[in-house]
Short mmCIF file of N, CA, C and O in Angstrom, two decimals:
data_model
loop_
_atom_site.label_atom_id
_atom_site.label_comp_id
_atom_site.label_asym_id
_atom_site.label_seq_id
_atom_site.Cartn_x
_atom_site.Cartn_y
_atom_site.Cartn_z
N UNK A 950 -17.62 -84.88 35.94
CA UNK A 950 -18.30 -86.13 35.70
C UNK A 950 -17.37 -87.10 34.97
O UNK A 950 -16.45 -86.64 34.30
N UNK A 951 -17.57 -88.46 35.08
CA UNK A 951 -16.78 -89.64 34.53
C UNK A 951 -17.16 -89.73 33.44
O UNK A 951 -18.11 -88.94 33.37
N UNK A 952 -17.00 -90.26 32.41
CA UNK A 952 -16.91 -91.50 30.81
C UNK A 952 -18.71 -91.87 31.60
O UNK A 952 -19.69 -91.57 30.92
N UNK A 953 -18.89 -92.39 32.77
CA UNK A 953 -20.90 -92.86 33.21
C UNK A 953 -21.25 -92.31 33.56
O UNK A 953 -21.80 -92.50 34.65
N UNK A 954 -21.26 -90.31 32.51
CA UNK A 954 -22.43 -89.52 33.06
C UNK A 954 -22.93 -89.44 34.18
O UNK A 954 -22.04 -89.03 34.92
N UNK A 955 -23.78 -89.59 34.70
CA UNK A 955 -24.31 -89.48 35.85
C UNK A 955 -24.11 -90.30 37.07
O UNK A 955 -24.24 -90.06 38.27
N UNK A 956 -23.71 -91.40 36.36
CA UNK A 956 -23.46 -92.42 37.40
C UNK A 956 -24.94 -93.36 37.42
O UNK A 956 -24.90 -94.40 38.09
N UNK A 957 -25.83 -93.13 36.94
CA UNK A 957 -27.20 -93.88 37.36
C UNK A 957 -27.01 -95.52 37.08
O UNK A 957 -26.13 -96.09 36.43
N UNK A 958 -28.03 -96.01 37.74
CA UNK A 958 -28.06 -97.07 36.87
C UNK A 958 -29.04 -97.41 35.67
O UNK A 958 -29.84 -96.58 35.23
N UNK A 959 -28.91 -98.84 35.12
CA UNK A 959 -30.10 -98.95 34.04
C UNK A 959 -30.88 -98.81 34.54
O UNK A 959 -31.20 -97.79 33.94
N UNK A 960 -31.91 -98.97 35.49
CA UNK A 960 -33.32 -98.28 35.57
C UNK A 960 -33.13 -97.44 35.85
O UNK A 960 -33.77 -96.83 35.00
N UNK A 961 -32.53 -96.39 36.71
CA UNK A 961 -32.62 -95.05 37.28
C UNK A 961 -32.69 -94.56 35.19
O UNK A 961 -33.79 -94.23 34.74
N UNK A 962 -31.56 -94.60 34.30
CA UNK A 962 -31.48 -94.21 33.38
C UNK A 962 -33.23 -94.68 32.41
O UNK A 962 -33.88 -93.90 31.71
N UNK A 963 -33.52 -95.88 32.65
CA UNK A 963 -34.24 -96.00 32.22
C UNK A 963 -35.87 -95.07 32.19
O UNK A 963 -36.45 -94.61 31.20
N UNK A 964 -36.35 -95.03 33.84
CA UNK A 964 -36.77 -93.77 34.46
C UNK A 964 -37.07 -93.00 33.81
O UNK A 964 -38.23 -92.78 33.45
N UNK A 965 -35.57 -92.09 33.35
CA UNK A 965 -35.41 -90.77 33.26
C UNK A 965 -35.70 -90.66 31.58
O UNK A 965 -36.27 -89.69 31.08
N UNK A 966 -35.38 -91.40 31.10
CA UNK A 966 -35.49 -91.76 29.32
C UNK A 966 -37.14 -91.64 29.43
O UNK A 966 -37.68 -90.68 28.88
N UNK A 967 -37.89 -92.55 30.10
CA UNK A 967 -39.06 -92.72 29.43
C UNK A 967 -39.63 -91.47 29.86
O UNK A 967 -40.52 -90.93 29.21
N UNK A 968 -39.05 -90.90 31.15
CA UNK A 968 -40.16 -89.14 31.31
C UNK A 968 -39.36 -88.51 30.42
O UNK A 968 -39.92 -87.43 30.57
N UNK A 969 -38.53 -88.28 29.65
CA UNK A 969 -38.03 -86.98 28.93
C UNK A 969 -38.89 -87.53 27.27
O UNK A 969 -39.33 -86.74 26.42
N UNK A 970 -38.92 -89.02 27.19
CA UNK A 970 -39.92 -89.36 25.86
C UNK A 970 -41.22 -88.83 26.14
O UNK A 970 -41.85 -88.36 25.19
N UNK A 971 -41.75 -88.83 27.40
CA UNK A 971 -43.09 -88.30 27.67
C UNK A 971 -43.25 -86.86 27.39
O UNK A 971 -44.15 -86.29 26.77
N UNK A 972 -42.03 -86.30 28.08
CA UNK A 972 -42.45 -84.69 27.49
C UNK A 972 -41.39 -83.86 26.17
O UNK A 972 -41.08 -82.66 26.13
N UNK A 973 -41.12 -84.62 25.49
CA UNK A 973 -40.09 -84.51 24.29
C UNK A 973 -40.34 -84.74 22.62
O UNK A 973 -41.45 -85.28 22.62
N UNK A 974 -40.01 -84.66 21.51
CA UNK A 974 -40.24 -85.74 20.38
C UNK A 974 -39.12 -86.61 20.17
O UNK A 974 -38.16 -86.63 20.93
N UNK A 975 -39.17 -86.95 19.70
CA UNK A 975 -37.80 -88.28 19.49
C UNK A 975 -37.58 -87.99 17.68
O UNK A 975 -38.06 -88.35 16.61
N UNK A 976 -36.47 -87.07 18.24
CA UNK A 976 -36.30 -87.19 16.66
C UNK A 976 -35.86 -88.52 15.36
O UNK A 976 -35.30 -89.61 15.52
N UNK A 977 -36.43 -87.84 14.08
CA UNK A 977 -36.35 -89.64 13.19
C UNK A 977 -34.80 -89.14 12.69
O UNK A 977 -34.46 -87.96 12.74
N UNK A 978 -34.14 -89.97 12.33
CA UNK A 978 -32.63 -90.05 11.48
C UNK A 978 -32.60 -90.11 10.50
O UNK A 978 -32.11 -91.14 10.05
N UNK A 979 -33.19 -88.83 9.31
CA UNK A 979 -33.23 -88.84 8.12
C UNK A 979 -32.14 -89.34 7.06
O UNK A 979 -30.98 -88.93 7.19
N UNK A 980 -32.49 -90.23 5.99
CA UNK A 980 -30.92 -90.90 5.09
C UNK A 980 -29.65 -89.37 5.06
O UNK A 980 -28.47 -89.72 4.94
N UNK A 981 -29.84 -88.11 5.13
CA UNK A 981 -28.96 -87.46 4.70
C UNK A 981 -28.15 -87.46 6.12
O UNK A 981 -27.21 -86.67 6.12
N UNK A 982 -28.27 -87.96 6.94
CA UNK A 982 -27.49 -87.52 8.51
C UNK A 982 -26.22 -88.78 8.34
O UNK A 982 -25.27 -88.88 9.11
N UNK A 983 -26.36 -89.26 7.70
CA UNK A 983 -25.06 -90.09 7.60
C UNK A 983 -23.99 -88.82 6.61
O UNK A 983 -22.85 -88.67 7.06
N UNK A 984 -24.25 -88.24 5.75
CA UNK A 984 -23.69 -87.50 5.13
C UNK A 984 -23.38 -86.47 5.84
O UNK A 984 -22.28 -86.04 5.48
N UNK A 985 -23.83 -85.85 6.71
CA UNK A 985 -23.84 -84.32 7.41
C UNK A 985 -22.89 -85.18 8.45
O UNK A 985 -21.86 -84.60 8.79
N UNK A 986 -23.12 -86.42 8.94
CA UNK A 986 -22.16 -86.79 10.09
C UNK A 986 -20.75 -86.97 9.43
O UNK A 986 -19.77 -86.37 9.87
N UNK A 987 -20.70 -87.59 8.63
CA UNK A 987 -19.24 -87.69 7.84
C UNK A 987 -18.43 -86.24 6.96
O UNK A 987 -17.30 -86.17 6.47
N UNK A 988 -19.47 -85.27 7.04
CA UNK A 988 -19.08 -83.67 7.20
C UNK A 988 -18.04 -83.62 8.25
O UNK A 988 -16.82 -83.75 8.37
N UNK A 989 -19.37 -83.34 9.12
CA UNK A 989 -18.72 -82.83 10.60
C UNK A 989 -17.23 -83.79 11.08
O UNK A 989 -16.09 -83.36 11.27
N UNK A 990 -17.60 -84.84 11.15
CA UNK A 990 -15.84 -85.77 11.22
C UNK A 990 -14.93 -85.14 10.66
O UNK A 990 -13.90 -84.74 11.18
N UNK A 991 -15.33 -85.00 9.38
CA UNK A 991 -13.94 -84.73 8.04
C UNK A 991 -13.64 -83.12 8.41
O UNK A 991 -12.51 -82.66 8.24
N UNK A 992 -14.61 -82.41 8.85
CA UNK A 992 -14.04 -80.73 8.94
C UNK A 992 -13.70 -80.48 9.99
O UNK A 992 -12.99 -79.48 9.96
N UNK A 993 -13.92 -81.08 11.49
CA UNK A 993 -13.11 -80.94 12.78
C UNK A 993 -12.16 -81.90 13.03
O UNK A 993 -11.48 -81.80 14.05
N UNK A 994 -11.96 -82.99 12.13
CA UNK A 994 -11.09 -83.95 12.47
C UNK A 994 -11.77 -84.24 13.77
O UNK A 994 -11.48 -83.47 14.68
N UNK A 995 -12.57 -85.15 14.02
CA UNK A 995 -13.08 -85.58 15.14
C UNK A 995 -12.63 -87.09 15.24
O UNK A 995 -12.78 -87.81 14.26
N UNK A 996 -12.06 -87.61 16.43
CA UNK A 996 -12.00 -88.93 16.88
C UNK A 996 -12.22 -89.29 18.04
O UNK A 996 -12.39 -88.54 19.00
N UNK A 997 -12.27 -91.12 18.04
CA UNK A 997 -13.07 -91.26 19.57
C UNK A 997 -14.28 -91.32 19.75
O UNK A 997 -15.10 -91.56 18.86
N UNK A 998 -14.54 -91.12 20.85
CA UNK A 998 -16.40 -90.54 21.59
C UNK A 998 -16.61 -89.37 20.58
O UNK A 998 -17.70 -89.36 20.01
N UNK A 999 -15.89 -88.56 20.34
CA UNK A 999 -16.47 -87.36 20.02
C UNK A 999 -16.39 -87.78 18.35
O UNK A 999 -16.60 -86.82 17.60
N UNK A 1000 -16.27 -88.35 18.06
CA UNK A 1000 -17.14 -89.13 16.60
C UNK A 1000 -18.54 -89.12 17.00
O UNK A 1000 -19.26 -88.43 16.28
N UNK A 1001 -19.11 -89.76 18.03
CA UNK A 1001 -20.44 -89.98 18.14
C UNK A 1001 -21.26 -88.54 18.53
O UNK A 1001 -22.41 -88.27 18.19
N UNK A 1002 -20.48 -87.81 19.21
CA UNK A 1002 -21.10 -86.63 19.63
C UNK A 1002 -21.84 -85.97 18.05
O UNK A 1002 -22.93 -85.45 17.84
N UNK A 1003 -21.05 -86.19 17.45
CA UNK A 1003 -21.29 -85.42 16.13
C UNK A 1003 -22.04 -85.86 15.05
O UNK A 1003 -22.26 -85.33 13.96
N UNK A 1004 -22.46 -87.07 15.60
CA UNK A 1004 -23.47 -87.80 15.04
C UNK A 1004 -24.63 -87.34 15.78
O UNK A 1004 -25.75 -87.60 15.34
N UNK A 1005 -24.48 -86.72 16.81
CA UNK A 1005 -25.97 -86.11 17.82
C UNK A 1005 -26.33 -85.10 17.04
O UNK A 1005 -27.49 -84.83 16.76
N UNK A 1006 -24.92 -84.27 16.52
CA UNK A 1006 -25.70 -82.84 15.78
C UNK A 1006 -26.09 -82.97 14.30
O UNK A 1006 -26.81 -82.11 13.79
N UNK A 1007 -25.72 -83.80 13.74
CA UNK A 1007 -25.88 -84.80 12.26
C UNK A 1007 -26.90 -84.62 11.83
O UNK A 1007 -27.27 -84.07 10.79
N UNK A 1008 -27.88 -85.49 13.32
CA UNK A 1008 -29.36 -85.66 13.38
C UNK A 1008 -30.04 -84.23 13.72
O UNK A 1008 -31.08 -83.85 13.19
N UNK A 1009 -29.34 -83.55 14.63
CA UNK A 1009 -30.07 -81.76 14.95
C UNK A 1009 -30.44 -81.26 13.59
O UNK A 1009 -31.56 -80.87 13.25
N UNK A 1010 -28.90 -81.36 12.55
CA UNK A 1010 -29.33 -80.34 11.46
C UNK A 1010 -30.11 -80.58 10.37
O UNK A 1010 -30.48 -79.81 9.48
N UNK A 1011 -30.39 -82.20 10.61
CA UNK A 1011 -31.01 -82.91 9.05
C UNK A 1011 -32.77 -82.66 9.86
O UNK A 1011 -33.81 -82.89 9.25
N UNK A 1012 -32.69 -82.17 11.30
CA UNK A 1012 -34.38 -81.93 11.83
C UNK A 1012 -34.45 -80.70 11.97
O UNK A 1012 -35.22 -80.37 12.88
N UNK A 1013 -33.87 -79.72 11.34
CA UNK A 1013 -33.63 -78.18 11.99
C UNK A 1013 -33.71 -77.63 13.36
O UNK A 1013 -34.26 -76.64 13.83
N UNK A 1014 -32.91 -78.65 13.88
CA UNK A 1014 -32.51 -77.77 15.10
C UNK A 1014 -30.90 -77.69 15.54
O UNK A 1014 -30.08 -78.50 15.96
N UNK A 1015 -30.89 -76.42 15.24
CA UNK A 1015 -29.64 -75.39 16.11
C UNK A 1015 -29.37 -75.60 17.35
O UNK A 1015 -28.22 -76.05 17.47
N UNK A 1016 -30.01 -75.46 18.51
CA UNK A 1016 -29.23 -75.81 19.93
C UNK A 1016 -29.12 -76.53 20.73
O UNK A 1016 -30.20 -76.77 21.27
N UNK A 1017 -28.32 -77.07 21.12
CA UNK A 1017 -28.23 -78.35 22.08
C UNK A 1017 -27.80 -77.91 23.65
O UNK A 1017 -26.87 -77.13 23.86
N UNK A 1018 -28.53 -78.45 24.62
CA UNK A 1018 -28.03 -78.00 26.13
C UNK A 1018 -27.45 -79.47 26.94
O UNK A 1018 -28.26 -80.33 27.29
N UNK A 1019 -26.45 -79.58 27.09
CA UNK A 1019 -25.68 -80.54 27.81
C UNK A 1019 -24.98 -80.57 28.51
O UNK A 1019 -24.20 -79.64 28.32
N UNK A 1020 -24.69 -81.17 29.38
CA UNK A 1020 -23.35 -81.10 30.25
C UNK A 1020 -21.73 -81.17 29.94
O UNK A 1020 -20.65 -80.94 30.48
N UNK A 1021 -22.17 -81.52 29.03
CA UNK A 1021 -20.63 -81.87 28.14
C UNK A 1021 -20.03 -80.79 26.70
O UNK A 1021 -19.42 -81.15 25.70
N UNK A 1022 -20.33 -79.91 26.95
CA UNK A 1022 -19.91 -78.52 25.92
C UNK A 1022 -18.80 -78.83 25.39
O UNK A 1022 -18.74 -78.80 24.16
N UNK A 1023 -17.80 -79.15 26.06
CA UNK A 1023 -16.65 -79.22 25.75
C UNK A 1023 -16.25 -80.51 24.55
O UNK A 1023 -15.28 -80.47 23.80
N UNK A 1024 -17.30 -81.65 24.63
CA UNK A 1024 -17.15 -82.95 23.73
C UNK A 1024 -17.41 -82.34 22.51
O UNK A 1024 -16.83 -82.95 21.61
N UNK A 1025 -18.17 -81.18 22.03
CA UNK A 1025 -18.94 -81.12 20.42
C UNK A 1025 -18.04 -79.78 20.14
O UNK A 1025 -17.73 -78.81 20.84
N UNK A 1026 -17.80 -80.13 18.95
CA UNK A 1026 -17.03 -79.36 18.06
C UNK A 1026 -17.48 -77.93 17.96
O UNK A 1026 -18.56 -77.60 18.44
N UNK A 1027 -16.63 -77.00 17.30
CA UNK A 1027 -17.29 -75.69 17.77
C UNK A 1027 -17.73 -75.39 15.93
O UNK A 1027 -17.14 -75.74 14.91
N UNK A 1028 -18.78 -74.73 16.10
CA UNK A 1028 -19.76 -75.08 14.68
C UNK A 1028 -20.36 -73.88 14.24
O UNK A 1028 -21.37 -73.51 14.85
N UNK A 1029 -19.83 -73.01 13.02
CA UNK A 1029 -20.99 -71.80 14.02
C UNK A 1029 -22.88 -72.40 13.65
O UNK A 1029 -23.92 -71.86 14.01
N UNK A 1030 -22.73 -73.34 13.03
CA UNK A 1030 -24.47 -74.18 12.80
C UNK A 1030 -24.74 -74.61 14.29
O UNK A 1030 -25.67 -75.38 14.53
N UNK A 1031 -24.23 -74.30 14.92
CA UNK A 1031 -24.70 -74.73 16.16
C UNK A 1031 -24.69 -74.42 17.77
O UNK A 1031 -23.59 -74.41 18.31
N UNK A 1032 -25.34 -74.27 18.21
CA UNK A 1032 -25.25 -73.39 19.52
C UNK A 1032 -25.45 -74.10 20.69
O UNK A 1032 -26.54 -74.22 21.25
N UNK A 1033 -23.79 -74.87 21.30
CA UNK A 1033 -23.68 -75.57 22.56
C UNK A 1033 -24.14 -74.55 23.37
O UNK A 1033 -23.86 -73.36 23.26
N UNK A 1034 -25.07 -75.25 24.44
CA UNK A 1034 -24.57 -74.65 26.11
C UNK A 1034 -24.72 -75.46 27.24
O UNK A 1034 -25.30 -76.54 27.12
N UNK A 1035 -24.36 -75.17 28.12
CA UNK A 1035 -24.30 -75.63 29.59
C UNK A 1035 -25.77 -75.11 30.53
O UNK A 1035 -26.12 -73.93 30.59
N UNK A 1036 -26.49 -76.22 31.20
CA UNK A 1036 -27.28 -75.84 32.14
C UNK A 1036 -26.93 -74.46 32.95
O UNK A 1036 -27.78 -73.67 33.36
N UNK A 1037 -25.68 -74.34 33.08
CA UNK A 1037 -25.44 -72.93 34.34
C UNK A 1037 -25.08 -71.97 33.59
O UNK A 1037 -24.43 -71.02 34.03
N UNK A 1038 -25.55 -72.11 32.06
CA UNK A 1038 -25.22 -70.80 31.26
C UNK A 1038 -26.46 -70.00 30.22
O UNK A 1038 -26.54 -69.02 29.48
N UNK A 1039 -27.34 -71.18 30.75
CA UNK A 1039 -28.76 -70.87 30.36
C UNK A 1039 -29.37 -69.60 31.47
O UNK A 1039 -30.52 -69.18 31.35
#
């Protein structure tokens, strides 16, 4: 896959956002996830995109959740707080 994920467009993406809000929670961004994100930077040396990736798990650990399933395993740092996987490894 490219840097545009899927390739969709804004509505196709849009679409797909509002059914995964339908059957999902939307997690909130508690004040400590700025702190847990500037962790994770400072202890993998993260730069780039994968600054932001690590702002995805920032928010996982300040809501207690451990695993994330994505297509992109390879972008998030290896953590043992956290348990990447891949759709074809589920």
């Amino acid at each position: 896959m490219s840097a545009n994920g899927l390739g969709w467009t804004a509505p196709q993406t849009r679409t797909a956002i509002d059914g995964f809000r339908s059957r999902f929670a939307v997690l909130a961004e508690p004040s400590e996830v700025i702190d847990l994100w500037l962790d994770l930077v400072v202890s993998h040396d993260l730069k780039g995109k994968r600054v932001h990736d690590a702002h995805l798990l920032a928010t996982m650990k300040a809501n207690g959740i451990a695993r994330l399933l994505t297509f992109n395993v390879g972008d998030f740092p290896i953590d043992p707080a956290f348990t990447i996987l891949a759709p074809d490894s589920a």
